[in-house]
């Protein structure tokens, strides 16, 4: 059963463009996350966010920023994409602070 | 620094054999979760097991926090079990950010 939704499934763009990915969860969770899965399939946390706190992984470049309108939505914006941003971006949600996380299907970004 | 180590990196089984996947952590954790992923597929949560033993169908996970390790046992493997199994832990920081191992690639053959 799909409960974490991501759009688009795929996105191809050129270096320097701005892109935005959407994530919505219908599980009633209060915390959402963005992860990056690179070409070697390694997963790394980028952001975690609830209505009180945003935690940014220190390795995430400043051109990445999360945007939330409410606890069910957490979008990801990339201001000026670079080739190394090509990856699959996964959104997840959970109850805070120590509960099972559920993942969306991912958005595959290709930067030409 | 790889804080989550998984072994073996890959495993080939004949159908109906059992599999034992291992995960170890370099630092203390209080949240352990096992996932499954097919190539190009969604990350599916298998078991959330911060401590002790938990079972779901043919899957059994045992986590020993003091020893900083967790295992996933797959009994009576099926061809459809083929894929990548990922272990993830939280470093004990706020907001439960998971740190993943590199995964074990399982191939089940007839």
PDB file of C-alpha atoms in Angstrom:
ATOM      1  CA  UNK A   1       0.000   0.000   0.000  1.00  0.00           C
ATOM      2  CA  UNK A   2       1.502   3.314  -1.107  1.00  0.00           C
ATOM      3  CA  UNK A   3       1.378   5.929   1.615  1.00  0.00           C
ATOM      4  CA  UNK A   4       4.369   8.083   0.732  1.00  0.00           C
ATOM      5  CA  UNK A   5       4.006   9.713  -2.666  1.00  0.00           C
ATOM      6  CA  UNK A   6       6.689  11.405  -4.725  1.00  0.00           C
ATOM      7  CA  UNK A   7       6.537  13.386  -7.942  1.00  0.00           C
ATOM      8  CA  UNK A   8       7.927  13.345 -10.528  1.00  0.00           C
ATOM      9  CA  UNK A   9       9.223   9.806 -11.035  1.00  0.00           C
ATOM     10  CA  UNK A  10      11.984  11.050 -13.329  1.00  0.00           C
ATOM     11  CA  UNK A  11      13.460  14.399 -14.196  1.00  0.00           C
ATOM     12  CA  UNK A  12      16.124  15.289 -16.742  1.00  0.00           C
ATOM     13  CA  UNK A  13      17.624  18.761 -16.699  1.00  0.00           C
ATOM     14  CA  UNK A  14      20.713  20.712 -17.574  1.00  0.00           C
ATOM     15  CA  UNK A  15      23.462  22.042 -15.355  1.00  0.00           C
ATOM     16  CA  UNK A  16      22.519  25.284 -13.635  1.00  0.00           C
ATOM     17  CA  UNK A  17      18.754  24.796 -13.737  1.00  0.00           C
ATOM     18  CA  UNK A  18      16.502  24.840 -10.695  1.00  0.00           C
ATOM     19  CA  UNK A  19      14.412  21.785  -9.878  1.00  0.00           C
ATOM     20  CA  UNK A  20      11.828  20.957  -7.259  1.00  0.00           C
ATOM     21  CA  UNK A  21      10.589  17.560  -6.107  1.00  0.00           C
ATOM     22  CA  UNK A  22       7.419  16.900  -4.180  1.00  0.00           C
ATOM     23  CA  UNK A  23       6.681  14.489  -1.366  1.00  0.00           C
ATOM     24  CA  UNK A  24       3.440  13.818   0.438  1.00  0.00           C
ATOM     25  CA  UNK A  25       2.589  11.274   3.116  1.00  0.00           C
ATOM     26  CA  UNK A  26      -0.845  10.111   4.204  1.00  0.00           C
ATOM     27  CA  UNK A  27       0.257   8.180   7.293  1.00  0.00           C
ATOM     28  CA  UNK A  28      -0.308  10.990   9.771  1.00  0.00           C
ATOM     29  CA  UNK A  29       3.404  11.056  10.634  1.00  0.00           C
ATOM     30  CA  UNK A  30       4.964  14.163  12.114  1.00  0.00           C
ATOM     31  CA  UNK A  31       8.499  13.819  10.754  1.00  0.00           C
ATOM     32  CA  UNK A  32       9.732  13.635   7.174  1.00  0.00           C
ATOM     33  CA  UNK A  33      13.107  13.017   5.578  1.00  0.00           C
ATOM     34  CA  UNK A  34      15.009  13.313   2.336  1.00  0.00           C
ATOM     35  CA  UNK A  35      17.688  10.786   1.407  1.00  0.00           C
ATOM     36  CA  UNK A  36      19.979  10.595  -1.604  1.00  0.00           C
ATOM     37  CA  UNK A  37      20.813   7.280  -3.257  1.00  0.00           C
ATOM     38  CA  UNK A  38      23.832   7.562  -5.520  1.00  0.00           C
ATOM     39  CA  UNK A  39      24.884   5.487  -8.510  1.00  0.00           C
ATOM     40  CA  UNK A  40      26.484   2.915  -6.210  1.00  0.00           C
ATOM     41  CA  UNK A  41      23.151   2.561  -4.407  1.00  0.00           C
ATOM     42  CA  UNK A  42      24.509   4.097  -1.212  1.00  0.00           C
ATOM     43  CA  UNK A  43      21.854   5.919   0.793  1.00  0.00           C
ATOM     44  CA  UNK A  44      22.641   9.074   2.730  1.00  0.00           C
ATOM     45  CA  UNK A  45      20.427  11.261   4.872  1.00  0.00           C
ATOM     46  CA  UNK A  46      20.071  14.834   3.656  1.00  0.00           C
ATOM     47  CA  UNK A  47      17.402  16.404   5.855  1.00  0.00           C
ATOM     48  CA  UNK A  48      15.039  15.517   8.648  1.00  0.00           C
ATOM     49  CA  UNK A  49      12.171  17.820   9.546  1.00  0.00           C
ATOM     50  CA  UNK A  50       9.168  18.137  11.784  1.00  0.00           C
ATOM     51  CA  UNK A  51       7.142  21.180  12.707  1.00  0.00           C
ATOM     52  CA  UNK A  52       9.656  22.179  15.334  1.00  0.00           C
ATOM     53  CA  UNK A  53      13.024  21.323  13.986  1.00  0.00           C
ATOM     54  CA  UNK A  54      15.023  21.043  10.788  1.00  0.00           C
ATOM     55  CA  UNK A  55      18.258  19.105  10.844  1.00  0.00           C
ATOM     56  CA  UNK A  56      20.556  19.403   7.868  1.00  0.00           C
ATOM     57  CA  UNK A  57      23.314  16.908   7.186  1.00  0.00           C
ATOM     58  CA  UNK A  58      26.498  18.921   7.216  1.00  0.00           C
ATOM     59  CA  UNK A  59      27.637  17.444   3.899  1.00  0.00           C
ATOM     60  CA  UNK A  60      24.624  18.731   1.950  1.00  0.00           C
ATOM     61  CA  UNK A  61      25.498  21.655  -0.353  1.00  0.00           C
ATOM     62  CA  UNK A  62      23.669  24.928   0.234  1.00  0.00           C
ATOM     63  CA  UNK A  63      21.938  24.726  -3.145  1.00  0.00           C
ATOM     64  CA  UNK A  64      19.656  22.075  -1.621  1.00  0.00           C
ATOM     65  CA  UNK A  65      16.761  23.236   0.552  1.00  0.00           C
ATOM     66  CA  UNK A  66      13.677  21.510   1.989  1.00  0.00           C
ATOM     67  CA  UNK A  67      10.322  23.257   1.855  1.00  0.00           C
ATOM     68  CA  UNK A  68       7.314  22.306   3.949  1.00  0.00           C
ATOM     69  CA  UNK A  69       3.762  23.669   3.906  1.00  0.00           C
ATOM     70  CA  UNK A  70       2.444  21.285   6.557  1.00  0.00           C
ATOM     71  CA  UNK A  71       3.467  18.090   8.298  1.00  0.00           C
ATOM     72  CA  UNK A  72       2.236  15.947   5.412  1.00  0.00           C
ATOM     73  CA  UNK A  73       4.399  17.606   2.762  1.00  0.00           C
ATOM     74  CA  UNK A  74       8.125  18.060   2.409  1.00  0.00           C
ATOM     75  CA  UNK A  75       9.468  19.227  -0.932  1.00  0.00           C
ATOM     76  CA  UNK A  76      13.075  19.422  -2.043  1.00  0.00           C
ATOM     77  CA  UNK A  77      14.435  22.306  -4.081  1.00  0.00           C
ATOM     78  CA  UNK A  78      17.803  22.383  -5.818  1.00  0.00           C
ATOM     79  CA  UNK A  79      18.753  25.899  -6.883  1.00  0.00           C
ATOM     80  CA  UNK A  80      21.416  25.287  -9.488  1.00  0.00           C
ATOM     81  CA  UNK A  81      21.942  21.628 -10.261  1.00  0.00           C
ATOM     82  CA  UNK A  82      25.353  20.142 -10.904  1.00  0.00           C
ATOM     83  CA  UNK A  83      26.301  16.816 -12.537  1.00  0.00           C
ATOM     84  CA  UNK A  84      27.033  15.175  -9.177  1.00  0.00           C
ATOM     85  CA  UNK A  85      23.411  15.779  -8.185  1.00  0.00           C
ATOM     86  CA  UNK A  86      22.353  12.974 -10.522  1.00  0.00           C
ATOM     87  CA  UNK A  87      20.868  10.371  -8.197  1.00  0.00           C
ATOM     88  CA  UNK A  88      17.627   8.993  -6.841  1.00  0.00           C
ATOM     89  CA  UNK A  89      16.058  11.164  -4.156  1.00  0.00           C
ATOM     90  CA  UNK A  90      13.980   9.294  -1.596  1.00  0.00           C
ATOM     91  CA  UNK A  91      11.446  10.803   0.743  1.00  0.00           C
ATOM     92  CA  UNK A  92      10.442   9.074   3.987  1.00  0.00           C
ATOM     93  CA  UNK A  93       8.254   9.692   7.006  1.00  0.00           C
ATOM     94  CA  UNK A  94       7.834   8.434  10.569  1.00  0.00           C
ATOM     95  CA  UNK A  95       6.612   9.372  14.000  1.00  0.00           C
ATOM     96  CA  UNK A  96       9.228  11.254  15.978  1.00  0.00           C
ATOM     97  CA  UNK A  97      11.623  10.339  17.344  1.00  0.00           C
ATOM     98  CA  UNK A  98      12.306   6.631  17.162  1.00  0.00           C
ATOM     99  CA  UNK A  99       9.881   4.850  14.951  1.00  0.00           C
ATOM    100  CA  UNK A 100       9.801   2.880  11.741  1.00  0.00           C
ATOM    101  CA  UNK A 101      10.374   4.920   8.587  1.00  0.00           C
ATOM    102  CA  UNK A 102       8.371   4.476   5.408  1.00  0.00           C
ATOM    103  CA  UNK A 103       9.791   5.425   2.033  1.00  0.00           C
ATOM    104  CA  UNK A 104       8.382   6.776  -1.196  1.00  0.00           C
ATOM    105  CA  UNK A 105       9.242   5.372  -4.634  1.00  0.00           C
ATOM    106  CA  UNK A 106      11.908   7.985  -5.306  1.00  0.00           C
ATOM    107  CA  UNK A 107      12.593  10.634  -7.935  1.00  0.00           C
ATOM    108  CA  UNK A 108      15.424   9.893 -10.345  1.00  0.00           C
ATOM    109  CA  UNK A 109      17.300  13.057 -11.345  1.00  0.00           C
ATOM    110  CA  UNK A 110      19.621  13.132 -14.346  1.00  0.00           C
ATOM    111  CA  UNK A 111      21.729  16.240 -14.868  1.00  0.00           C
ATOM    112  CA  UNK A 112      23.165  16.628 -18.350  1.00  0.00           C
TER     113      UNK A 112
ATOM    114  CA  UNK B   1      33.762   6.551   7.883  1.00  0.00           C
ATOM    115  CA  UNK B   2      31.324   3.717   7.297  1.00  0.00           C
ATOM    116  CA  UNK B   3      29.364   3.422  10.516  1.00  0.00           C
ATOM    117  CA  UNK B   4      27.191   0.542   9.360  1.00  0.00           C
ATOM    118  CA  UNK B   5      28.898  -2.573   8.044  1.00  0.00           C
ATOM    119  CA  UNK B   6      26.963  -5.326   6.319  1.00  0.00           C
ATOM    120  CA  UNK B   7      28.081  -8.840   5.467  1.00  0.00           C
ATOM    121  CA  UNK B   8      28.245 -10.655   3.253  1.00  0.00           C
ATOM    122  CA  UNK B   9      28.310  -8.174   0.378  1.00  0.00           C
ATOM    123  CA  UNK B  10      26.640 -10.742  -1.820  1.00  0.00           C
ATOM    124  CA  UNK B  11      25.113 -14.156  -1.385  1.00  0.00           C
ATOM    125  CA  UNK B  12      23.870 -16.808  -3.780  1.00  0.00           C
ATOM    126  CA  UNK B  13      21.425 -19.390  -2.475  1.00  0.00           C
ATOM    127  CA  UNK B  14      19.531 -22.251  -3.926  1.00  0.00           C
ATOM    128  CA  UNK B  15      15.816 -22.041  -3.483  1.00  0.00           C
ATOM    129  CA  UNK B  16      14.657 -23.290  -0.048  1.00  0.00           C
ATOM    130  CA  UNK B  17      18.019 -22.638   1.611  1.00  0.00           C
ATOM    131  CA  UNK B  18      18.244 -20.301   4.591  1.00  0.00           C
ATOM    132  CA  UNK B  19      20.185 -17.036   4.678  1.00  0.00           C
ATOM    133  CA  UNK B  20      21.807 -15.141   7.539  1.00  0.00           C
ATOM    134  CA  UNK B  21      22.646 -11.495   6.928  1.00  0.00           C
ATOM    135  CA  UNK B  22      24.751  -9.509   9.375  1.00  0.00           C
ATOM    136  CA  UNK B  23      24.922  -5.854  10.317  1.00  0.00           C
ATOM    137  CA  UNK B  24      27.330  -4.213  12.752  1.00  0.00           C
ATOM    138  CA  UNK B  25      27.564  -0.629  13.999  1.00  0.00           C
ATOM    139  CA  UNK B  26      30.645   1.359  14.940  1.00  0.00           C
ATOM    140  CA  UNK B  27      28.738   3.454  17.474  1.00  0.00           C
ATOM    141  CA  UNK B  28      25.791   3.024  19.808  1.00  0.00           C
ATOM    142  CA  UNK B  29      22.350   3.005  18.284  1.00  0.00           C
ATOM    143  CA  UNK B  30      18.803   2.738  19.586  1.00  0.00           C
ATOM    144  CA  UNK B  31      17.038   2.277  16.268  1.00  0.00           C
ATOM    145  CA  UNK B  32      17.615  -0.521  13.786  1.00  0.00           C
ATOM    146  CA  UNK B  33      15.571  -1.148  10.675  1.00  0.00           C
ATOM    147  CA  UNK B  34      15.927  -3.684   7.861  1.00  0.00           C
ATOM    148  CA  UNK B  35      14.874  -2.862   4.302  1.00  0.00           C
ATOM    149  CA  UNK B  36      14.547  -4.637   0.980  1.00  0.00           C
ATOM    150  CA  UNK B  37      15.056  -3.122  -2.449  1.00  0.00           C
ATOM    151  CA  UNK B  38      14.791  -4.552  -5.942  1.00  0.00           C
ATOM    152  CA  UNK B  39      16.797  -2.908  -8.741  1.00  0.00           C
ATOM    153  CA  UNK B  40      14.979   0.303  -9.585  1.00  0.00           C
ATOM    154  CA  UNK B  41      12.409  -0.455  -6.926  1.00  0.00           C
ATOM    155  CA  UNK B  42      11.061   1.136  -3.810  1.00  0.00           C
ATOM    156  CA  UNK B  43      12.751   0.727  -0.441  1.00  0.00           C
ATOM    157  CA  UNK B  44      10.457  -1.564   1.529  1.00  0.00           C
ATOM    158  CA  UNK B  45      10.612  -1.815   5.308  1.00  0.00           C
ATOM    159  CA  UNK B  46      10.977  -5.425   6.436  1.00  0.00           C
ATOM    160  CA  UNK B  47      11.458  -5.194  10.178  1.00  0.00           C
ATOM    161  CA  UNK B  48      11.915  -2.436  12.700  1.00  0.00           C
ATOM    162  CA  UNK B  49      13.899  -4.025  15.502  1.00  0.00           C
ATOM    163  CA  UNK B  50      15.709  -1.774  17.977  1.00  0.00           C
ATOM    164  CA  UNK B  51      16.379  -4.681  20.344  1.00  0.00           C
ATOM    165  CA  UNK B  52      15.665  -8.357  20.892  1.00  0.00           C
ATOM    166  CA  UNK B  53      14.119 -10.681  18.350  1.00  0.00           C
ATOM    167  CA  UNK B  54      11.288  -9.913  15.968  1.00  0.00           C
ATOM    168  CA  UNK B  55       9.669 -12.068  13.326  1.00  0.00           C
ATOM    169  CA  UNK B  56       7.600 -11.402  10.263  1.00  0.00           C
ATOM    170  CA  UNK B  57       6.686 -14.436   8.182  1.00  0.00           C
ATOM    171  CA  UNK B  58       9.919 -16.080   7.030  1.00  0.00           C
ATOM    172  CA  UNK B  59      12.038 -13.214   8.336  1.00  0.00           C
ATOM    173  CA  UNK B  60      13.569 -13.079  11.807  1.00  0.00           C
ATOM    174  CA  UNK B  61      15.721 -10.234  13.069  1.00  0.00           C
ATOM    175  CA  UNK B  62      17.860 -10.332  16.204  1.00  0.00           C
ATOM    176  CA  UNK B  63      19.418  -7.139  17.526  1.00  0.00           C
ATOM    177  CA  UNK B  64      21.931  -7.115  20.373  1.00  0.00           C
ATOM    178  CA  UNK B  65      22.443  -3.458  21.168  1.00  0.00           C
ATOM    179  CA  UNK B  66      25.265  -3.991  23.666  1.00  0.00           C
ATOM    180  CA  UNK B  67      27.242  -5.850  20.988  1.00  0.00           C
ATOM    181  CA  UNK B  68      26.263  -3.299  18.321  1.00  0.00           C
ATOM    182  CA  UNK B  69      24.950  -5.841  15.876  1.00  0.00           C
ATOM    183  CA  UNK B  70      21.812  -7.037  14.192  1.00  0.00           C
ATOM    184  CA  UNK B  71      21.071 -10.018  11.986  1.00  0.00           C
ATOM    185  CA  UNK B  72      18.357 -10.930   9.532  1.00  0.00           C
ATOM    186  CA  UNK B  73      17.496 -14.577   9.000  1.00  0.00           C
ATOM    187  CA  UNK B  74      15.560 -15.579   5.898  1.00  0.00           C
ATOM    188  CA  UNK B  75      14.167 -19.077   6.054  1.00  0.00           C
ATOM    189  CA  UNK B  76      13.183 -21.240   3.086  1.00  0.00           C
ATOM    190  CA  UNK B  77      14.370 -18.708   0.510  1.00  0.00           C
ATOM    191  CA  UNK B  78      12.348 -18.120  -2.646  1.00  0.00           C
ATOM    192  CA  UNK B  79      13.412 -16.783  -6.029  1.00  0.00           C
ATOM    193  CA  UNK B  80      11.353 -13.660  -5.362  1.00  0.00           C
ATOM    194  CA  UNK B  81      13.539 -12.918  -2.315  1.00  0.00           C
ATOM    195  CA  UNK B  82      16.321 -11.875  -4.702  1.00  0.00           C
ATOM    196  CA  UNK B  83      17.330  -8.254  -4.268  1.00  0.00           C
ATOM    197  CA  UNK B  84      19.304  -6.026  -1.934  1.00  0.00           C
ATOM    198  CA  UNK B  85      18.861  -6.102   1.833  1.00  0.00           C
ATOM    199  CA  UNK B  86      19.814  -2.959   3.676  1.00  0.00           C
ATOM    200  CA  UNK B  87      20.401  -2.415   7.351  1.00  0.00           C
ATOM    201  CA  UNK B  88      19.996   1.076   8.821  1.00  0.00           C
ATOM    202  CA  UNK B  89      20.569   2.606  12.229  1.00  0.00           C
ATOM    203  CA  UNK B  90      20.091   5.909  13.970  1.00  0.00           C
ATOM    204  CA  UNK B  91      23.177   7.369  15.598  1.00  0.00           C
ATOM    205  CA  UNK B  92      21.188   8.409  18.601  1.00  0.00           C
ATOM    206  CA  UNK B  93      20.755  11.943  17.285  1.00  0.00           C
ATOM    207  CA  UNK B  94      17.491  13.866  17.198  1.00  0.00           C
ATOM    208  CA  UNK B  95      14.815  13.243  14.572  1.00  0.00           C
ATOM    209  CA  UNK B  96      15.789   9.626  13.859  1.00  0.00           C
ATOM    210  CA  UNK B  97      17.995  10.067  10.828  1.00  0.00           C
ATOM    211  CA  UNK B  98      18.915   6.671   9.464  1.00  0.00           C
ATOM    212  CA  UNK B  99      22.417   5.748   8.361  1.00  0.00           C
ATOM    213  CA  UNK B 100      22.548   2.861   5.921  1.00  0.00           C
ATOM    214  CA  UNK B 101      24.934   0.041   5.233  1.00  0.00           C
ATOM    215  CA  UNK B 102      26.022  -0.773   1.690  1.00  0.00           C
ATOM    216  CA  UNK B 103      23.643  -3.730   1.584  1.00  0.00           C
ATOM    217  CA  UNK B 104      23.764  -7.459   0.921  1.00  0.00           C
ATOM    218  CA  UNK B 105      22.832  -8.505  -2.580  1.00  0.00           C
ATOM    219  CA  UNK B 106      20.935 -11.780  -2.435  1.00  0.00           C
ATOM    220  CA  UNK B 107      20.420 -13.981  -5.465  1.00  0.00           C
ATOM    221  CA  UNK B 108      18.215 -17.035  -5.130  1.00  0.00           C
ATOM    222  CA  UNK B 109      18.478 -19.576  -7.918  1.00  0.00           C
ATOM    223  CA  UNK B 110      16.214 -22.542  -8.734  1.00  0.00           C
TER     224      UNK B 110
END
